[in-house]
């Protein structure tokens, strides 16, 4: 069965960076894009960008340009999302999701809580 | 402020029907497929509808989707207490700041 398992919760200080991993299993990792979506506490979903695990091509939401980097390691079927220059407004749960097609995020990771606090 | 507009909350009694609207523009809903996600408390979102009106395997036909122009609607019939959740619409936006966009979410209460 398809699974996306994310890394554990993180606590970071303002100005630091965080790198969240998303390990895929149960399907061919390079066959579907990986999207990253975040959700602040009590708020809605926010699209951050996507990565093609086969080519490594990425596309980031404008508001995260210059601060986010999405990468992958195909040898271990894992995608990564790194966000830098963290502020308290980046405190949120970060999700990875498999995109069977652009409008079809059919499998989601369990989420990773990132807390930014001094 | 979300790009797509949803009502903050809707409610209905068990067994009844409810609809949730999602309003956008020509650069997003008007030009792209719409999907819907259900998020139960404390869990990750779950895909309910894609390509405006298609259900993934395992999603009961109590859930339906439709799209007209720059708006989309999620319908749920035969409401159950287990349907209490937040529901989000999503699509792609092909404007200058292209990318994925979501609605602000709608909290469904089954009275």
mmCIF file of C-alpha atoms in Angstrom:
data_model
loop_
_atom_site.group_PDB
_atom_site.id
_atom_site.type_symbol
_atom_site.label_atom_id
_atom_site.label_comp_id
_atom_site.label_asym_id
_atom_site.label_seq_id
_atom_site.Cartn_x
_atom_site.Cartn_y
_atom_site.Cartn_z
ATOM 1 C CA UNK A 1 0.000 0.000 0.000
ATOM 2 C CA UNK A 2 1.129 3.534 -0.718
ATOM 3 C CA UNK A 3 2.614 5.300 2.305
ATOM 4 C CA UNK A 4 4.334 8.593 2.900
ATOM 5 C CA UNK A 5 6.117 8.729 6.254
ATOM 6 C CA UNK A 6 7.457 12.065 7.425
ATOM 7 C CA UNK A 7 10.153 12.941 9.910
ATOM 8 C CA UNK A 8 9.352 13.966 13.465
ATOM 9 C CA UNK A 9 8.469 17.278 15.049
ATOM 10 C CA UNK A 10 11.055 20.047 15.103
ATOM 11 C CA UNK A 11 11.620 23.094 17.300
ATOM 12 C CA UNK A 12 13.705 25.842 15.736
ATOM 13 C CA UNK A 13 14.832 29.324 16.688
ATOM 14 C CA UNK A 14 13.995 32.326 14.529
ATOM 15 C CA UNK A 15 16.432 32.670 11.655
ATOM 16 C CA UNK A 16 17.245 28.967 11.551
ATOM 17 C CA UNK A 17 16.412 26.441 8.839
ATOM 18 C CA UNK A 18 14.430 23.213 8.992
ATOM 19 C CA UNK A 19 14.552 20.176 6.716
ATOM 20 C CA UNK A 20 11.588 17.809 6.668
ATOM 21 C CA UNK A 21 11.780 14.395 5.032
ATOM 22 C CA UNK A 22 9.060 12.338 3.367
ATOM 23 C CA UNK A 23 9.797 8.658 2.714
ATOM 24 C CA UNK A 24 7.645 7.004 0.068
ATOM 25 C CA UNK A 25 6.799 3.320 -0.210
ATOM 26 C CA UNK A 26 4.324 1.098 -2.026
ATOM 27 C CA UNK A 27 4.726 2.708 -5.448
ATOM 28 C CA UNK A 28 7.404 3.816 -7.888
ATOM 29 C CA UNK A 29 8.768 6.961 -6.257
ATOM 30 C CA UNK A 30 9.795 8.584 -9.529
ATOM 31 C CA UNK A 31 6.386 8.157 -11.178
ATOM 32 C CA UNK A 32 4.497 10.930 -9.338
ATOM 33 C CA UNK A 33 5.236 14.478 -8.261
ATOM 34 C CA UNK A 34 5.497 15.293 -4.549
ATOM 35 C CA UNK A 35 3.677 18.380 -3.295
ATOM 36 C CA UNK A 36 4.294 20.194 -0.023
ATOM 37 C CA UNK A 37 1.423 21.854 1.817
ATOM 38 C CA UNK A 38 1.459 23.532 5.216
ATOM 39 C CA UNK A 39 -1.200 24.365 7.785
ATOM 40 C CA UNK A 40 -0.814 26.783 10.650
ATOM 41 C CA UNK A 41 -2.747 25.921 13.792
ATOM 42 C CA UNK A 42 -6.442 26.511 13.247
ATOM 43 C CA UNK A 43 -5.828 27.751 9.710
ATOM 44 C CA UNK A 44 -6.357 26.445 6.197
ATOM 45 C CA UNK A 45 -4.099 24.634 3.773
ATOM 46 C CA UNK A 46 -1.325 26.522 1.993
ATOM 47 C CA UNK A 47 0.436 25.179 -1.098
ATOM 48 C CA UNK A 48 4.214 25.556 -0.961
ATOM 49 C CA UNK A 49 5.380 23.904 -4.158
ATOM 50 C CA UNK A 50 6.095 20.638 -5.906
ATOM 51 C CA UNK A 51 8.967 18.503 -7.064
ATOM 52 C CA UNK A 52 9.294 15.894 -9.781
ATOM 53 C CA UNK A 53 11.302 13.081 -8.186
ATOM 54 C CA UNK A 54 12.409 11.742 -11.546
ATOM 55 C CA UNK A 55 13.939 14.931 -12.960
ATOM 56 C CA UNK A 56 14.382 16.917 -9.765
ATOM 57 C CA UNK A 57 12.457 19.806 -11.339
ATOM 58 C CA UNK A 58 10.695 22.063 -8.855
ATOM 59 C CA UNK A 59 8.157 24.848 -8.759
ATOM 60 C CA UNK A 60 7.681 26.967 -5.666
ATOM 61 C CA UNK A 61 4.885 29.248 -4.547
ATOM 62 C CA UNK A 62 5.892 32.847 -5.065
ATOM 63 C CA UNK A 63 5.732 33.700 -1.359
ATOM 64 C CA UNK A 64 8.352 31.034 -0.566
ATOM 65 C CA UNK A 65 10.721 31.756 -3.461
ATOM 66 C CA UNK A 66 14.266 32.118 -2.195
ATOM 67 C CA UNK A 67 13.457 30.466 1.147
ATOM 68 C CA UNK A 68 12.348 26.967 0.216
ATOM 69 C CA UNK A 69 14.273 24.139 -1.421
ATOM 70 C CA UNK A 70 12.757 20.804 -2.411
ATOM 71 C CA UNK A 71 15.076 17.913 -3.164
ATOM 72 C CA UNK A 72 15.041 14.133 -3.293
ATOM 73 C CA UNK A 73 17.188 11.064 -2.877
ATOM 74 C CA UNK A 74 15.897 8.436 -5.273
ATOM 75 C CA UNK A 75 18.149 5.752 -3.767
ATOM 76 C CA UNK A 76 16.044 5.811 -0.602
ATOM 77 C CA UNK A 77 12.722 7.025 -2.085
ATOM 78 C CA UNK A 78 12.750 10.152 0.030
ATOM 79 C CA UNK A 79 11.752 13.735 -0.675
ATOM 80 C CA UNK A 80 12.921 16.709 1.359
ATOM 81 C CA UNK A 81 11.641 20.210 1.988
ATOM 82 C CA UNK A 82 13.993 22.748 3.524
ATOM 83 C CA UNK A 83 12.741 26.139 4.671
ATOM 84 C CA UNK A 84 15.199 28.803 5.762
ATOM 85 C CA UNK A 85 15.097 32.141 7.625
ATOM 86 C CA UNK A 86 12.320 30.859 9.847
ATOM 87 C CA UNK A 87 10.021 33.211 11.733
ATOM 88 C CA UNK A 88 7.192 32.523 14.148
ATOM 89 C CA UNK A 89 4.806 32.719 11.187
ATOM 90 C CA UNK A 90 6.347 29.520 9.851
ATOM 91 C CA UNK A 91 5.053 27.562 12.842
ATOM 92 C CA UNK A 92 2.783 25.008 11.201
ATOM 93 C CA UNK A 93 2.232 21.377 10.303
ATOM 94 C CA UNK A 94 3.989 20.556 7.044
ATOM 95 C CA UNK A 95 2.574 17.828 4.814
ATOM 96 C CA UNK A 96 3.958 16.040 1.796
ATOM 97 C CA UNK A 97 1.480 14.539 -0.647
ATOM 98 C CA UNK A 98 1.702 12.389 -3.741
ATOM 99 C CA UNK A 99 0.217 14.028 -6.817
ATOM 100 C CA UNK A 100 -1.169 11.297 -9.050
ATOM 101 C CA UNK A 101 -1.985 14.271 -11.288
ATOM 102 C CA UNK A 102 -1.982 18.003 -10.675
ATOM 103 C CA UNK A 103 -5.389 18.141 -9.008
ATOM 104 C CA UNK A 104 -5.242 14.727 -7.370
ATOM 105 C CA UNK A 105 -3.252 14.637 -4.122
ATOM 106 C CA UNK A 106 -4.201 11.073 -3.381
ATOM 107 C CA UNK A 107 -1.847 10.131 -0.547
ATOM 108 C CA UNK A 108 -0.602 12.365 2.253
ATOM 109 C CA UNK A 109 2.077 12.052 4.880
ATOM 110 C CA UNK A 110 1.087 12.221 8.532
ATOM 111 C CA UNK A 111 2.411 15.769 8.869
ATOM 112 C CA UNK A 112 5.408 17.262 10.649
ATOM 113 C CA UNK A 113 4.931 19.984 13.250
ATOM 114 C CA UNK A 114 7.556 22.699 13.007
ATOM 115 C CA UNK A 115 7.574 25.152 15.892
ATOM 116 C CA UNK A 116 9.598 28.346 15.610
ATOM 117 C CA UNK A 117 10.223 29.916 18.984
ATOM 118 C CA UNK A 118 12.978 31.807 20.719
ATOM 119 C CA UNK B 1 -7.114 35.605 2.742
ATOM 120 C CA UNK B 2 -7.553 32.483 0.581
ATOM 121 C CA UNK B 3 -7.741 32.676 -3.197
ATOM 122 C CA UNK B 4 -10.820 30.421 -3.194
ATOM 123 C CA UNK B 5 -13.817 31.384 -1.083
ATOM 124 C CA UNK B 6 -15.713 28.862 1.029
ATOM 125 C CA UNK B 7 -18.309 29.402 3.763
ATOM 126 C CA UNK B 8 -16.656 29.086 7.184
ATOM 127 C CA UNK B 9 -19.233 26.620 8.425
ATOM 128 C CA UNK B 10 -22.283 24.595 7.464
ATOM 129 C CA UNK B 11 -24.471 22.311 9.514
ATOM 130 C CA UNK B 12 -27.221 19.771 9.041
ATOM 131 C CA UNK B 13 -28.868 16.895 10.851
ATOM 132 C CA UNK B 14 -27.887 13.235 10.451
ATOM 133 C CA UNK B 15 -29.374 11.740 7.313
ATOM 134 C CA UNK B 16 -29.791 15.108 5.644
ATOM 135 C CA UNK B 17 -27.943 16.594 2.690
ATOM 136 C CA UNK B 18 -25.490 19.494 2.712
ATOM 137 C CA UNK B 19 -23.628 21.412 0.029
ATOM 138 C CA UNK B 20 -20.399 23.364 0.349
ATOM 139 C CA UNK B 21 -19.554 26.026 -2.200
ATOM 140 C CA UNK B 22 -16.163 27.113 -3.491
ATOM 141 C CA UNK B 23 -15.880 30.321 -5.475
ATOM 142 C CA UNK B 24 -12.906 31.396 -7.545
ATOM 143 C CA UNK B 25 -12.052 33.162 -10.779
ATOM 144 C CA UNK B 26 -11.285 32.534 -14.424
ATOM 145 C CA UNK B 27 -7.590 31.970 -13.675
ATOM 146 C CA UNK B 28 -8.203 29.153 -11.231
ATOM 147 C CA UNK B 29 -11.536 27.280 -11.051
ATOM 148 C CA UNK B 30 -12.623 28.642 -14.413
ATOM 149 C CA UNK B 31 -9.645 27.115 -16.177
ATOM 150 C CA UNK B 32 -8.700 24.045 -14.113
ATOM 151 C CA UNK B 33 -10.036 20.952 -12.402
ATOM 152 C CA UNK B 34 -11.240 21.208 -8.810
ATOM 153 C CA UNK B 35 -10.550 18.723 -6.039
ATOM 154 C CA UNK B 36 -12.018 18.379 -2.565
ATOM 155 C CA UNK B 37 -10.382 17.166 0.636
ATOM 156 C CA UNK B 38 -11.776 16.073 3.974
ATOM 157 C CA UNK B 39 -9.740 16.705 7.110
ATOM 158 C CA UNK B 40 -10.866 14.977 10.282
ATOM 159 C CA UNK B 41 -9.609 16.543 13.529
ATOM 160 C CA UNK B 42 -5.909 15.929 14.075
ATOM 161 C CA UNK B 43 -5.377 14.066 10.811
ATOM 162 C CA UNK B 44 -3.992 14.738 7.356
ATOM 163 C CA UNK B 45 -6.334 15.768 4.545
ATOM 164 C CA UNK B 46 -7.951 12.990 2.519
ATOM 165 C CA UNK B 47 -8.870 13.210 -1.149
ATOM 166 C CA UNK B 48 -12.635 13.049 -1.711
ATOM 167 C CA UNK B 49 -13.151 14.386 -5.232
ATOM 168 C CA UNK B 50 -10.813 15.112 -8.161
ATOM 169 C CA UNK B 51 -11.341 16.325 -11.738
ATOM 170 C CA UNK B 52 -14.417 18.213 -10.463
ATOM 171 C CA UNK B 53 -16.641 15.184 -9.978
ATOM 172 C CA UNK B 54 -14.613 11.965 -9.790
ATOM 173 C CA UNK B 55 -14.351 9.889 -6.634
ATOM 174 C CA UNK B 56 -11.228 7.877 -5.762
ATOM 175 C CA UNK B 57 -11.835 4.228 -5.011
ATOM 176 C CA UNK B 58 -13.168 3.752 -1.514
ATOM 177 C CA UNK B 59 -15.020 7.073 -1.348
ATOM 178 C CA UNK B 60 -18.765 6.417 -1.032
ATOM 179 C CA UNK B 61 -21.178 7.863 -3.565
ATOM 180 C CA UNK B 62 -22.705 9.971 -0.784
ATOM 181 C CA UNK B 63 -19.984 12.447 -1.766
ATOM 182 C CA UNK B 64 -20.326 14.264 -5.075
ATOM 183 C CA UNK B 65 -18.719 17.204 -6.819
ATOM 184 C CA UNK B 66 -19.699 19.596 -9.544
ATOM 185 C CA UNK B 67 -18.329 22.686 -11.241
ATOM 186 C CA UNK B 68 -19.939 25.504 -13.148
ATOM 187 C CA UNK B 69 -17.962 28.439 -14.480
ATOM 188 C CA UNK B 70 -15.812 29.804 -11.672
ATOM 189 C CA UNK B 71 -17.546 27.944 -8.834
ATOM 190 C CA UNK B 72 -17.577 24.401 -7.553
ATOM 191 C CA UNK B 73 -19.772 22.528 -5.104
ATOM 192 C CA UNK B 74 -19.298 19.538 -2.843
ATOM 193 C CA UNK B 75 -22.436 17.625 -1.923
ATOM 194 C CA UNK B 76 -22.803 15.149 0.904
ATOM 195 C CA UNK B 77 -25.976 13.114 1.325
ATOM 196 C CA UNK B 78 -27.058 10.816 4.137
ATOM 197 C CA UNK B 79 -24.993 12.767 6.651
ATOM 198 C CA UNK B 80 -23.303 10.789 9.395
ATOM 199 C CA UNK B 81 -21.684 12.003 12.592
ATOM 200 C CA UNK B 82 -18.396 10.720 11.203
ATOM 201 C CA UNK B 83 -18.633 13.285 8.421
ATOM 202 C CA UNK B 84 -17.916 16.087 10.899
ATOM 203 C CA UNK B 85 -14.706 17.546 9.562
ATOM 204 C CA UNK B 86 -13.142 20.444 7.712
ATOM 205 C CA UNK B 87 -13.556 20.393 3.944
ATOM 206 C CA UNK B 88 -11.242 22.150 1.506
ATOM 207 C CA UNK B 89 -11.500 22.808 -2.195
ATOM 208 C CA UNK B 90 -8.337 23.069 -4.240
ATOM 209 C CA UNK B 91 -7.275 23.828 -7.774
ATOM 210 C CA UNK B 92 -4.488 25.342 -9.832
ATOM 211 C CA UNK B 93 -4.122 29.033 -10.554
ATOM 212 C CA UNK B 94 -2.655 30.044 -13.900
ATOM 213 C CA UNK B 95 -2.242 33.737 -13.138
ATOM 214 C CA UNK B 96 1.152 35.451 -12.835
ATOM 215 C CA UNK B 97 1.682 33.854 -9.422
ATOM 216 C CA UNK B 98 0.797 30.398 -10.712
ATOM 217 C CA UNK B 99 0.524 27.498 -8.352
ATOM 218 C CA UNK B 100 -1.790 25.417 -6.264
ATOM 219 C CA UNK B 101 -4.511 27.209 -4.313
ATOM 220 C CA UNK B 102 -6.960 26.115 -1.645
ATOM 221 C CA UNK B 103 -10.117 27.489 -0.134
ATOM 222 C CA UNK B 104 -10.124 28.603 3.472
ATOM 223 C CA UNK B 105 -11.984 25.486 4.546
ATOM 224 C CA UNK B 106 -15.519 24.783 5.736
ATOM 225 C CA UNK B 107 -16.303 23.235 9.096
ATOM 226 C CA UNK B 108 -19.174 20.754 8.775
ATOM 227 C CA UNK B 109 -21.187 20.129 11.914
ATOM 228 C CA UNK B 110 -23.627 17.234 11.977
ATOM 229 C CA UNK B 111 -26.175 18.269 14.586
#
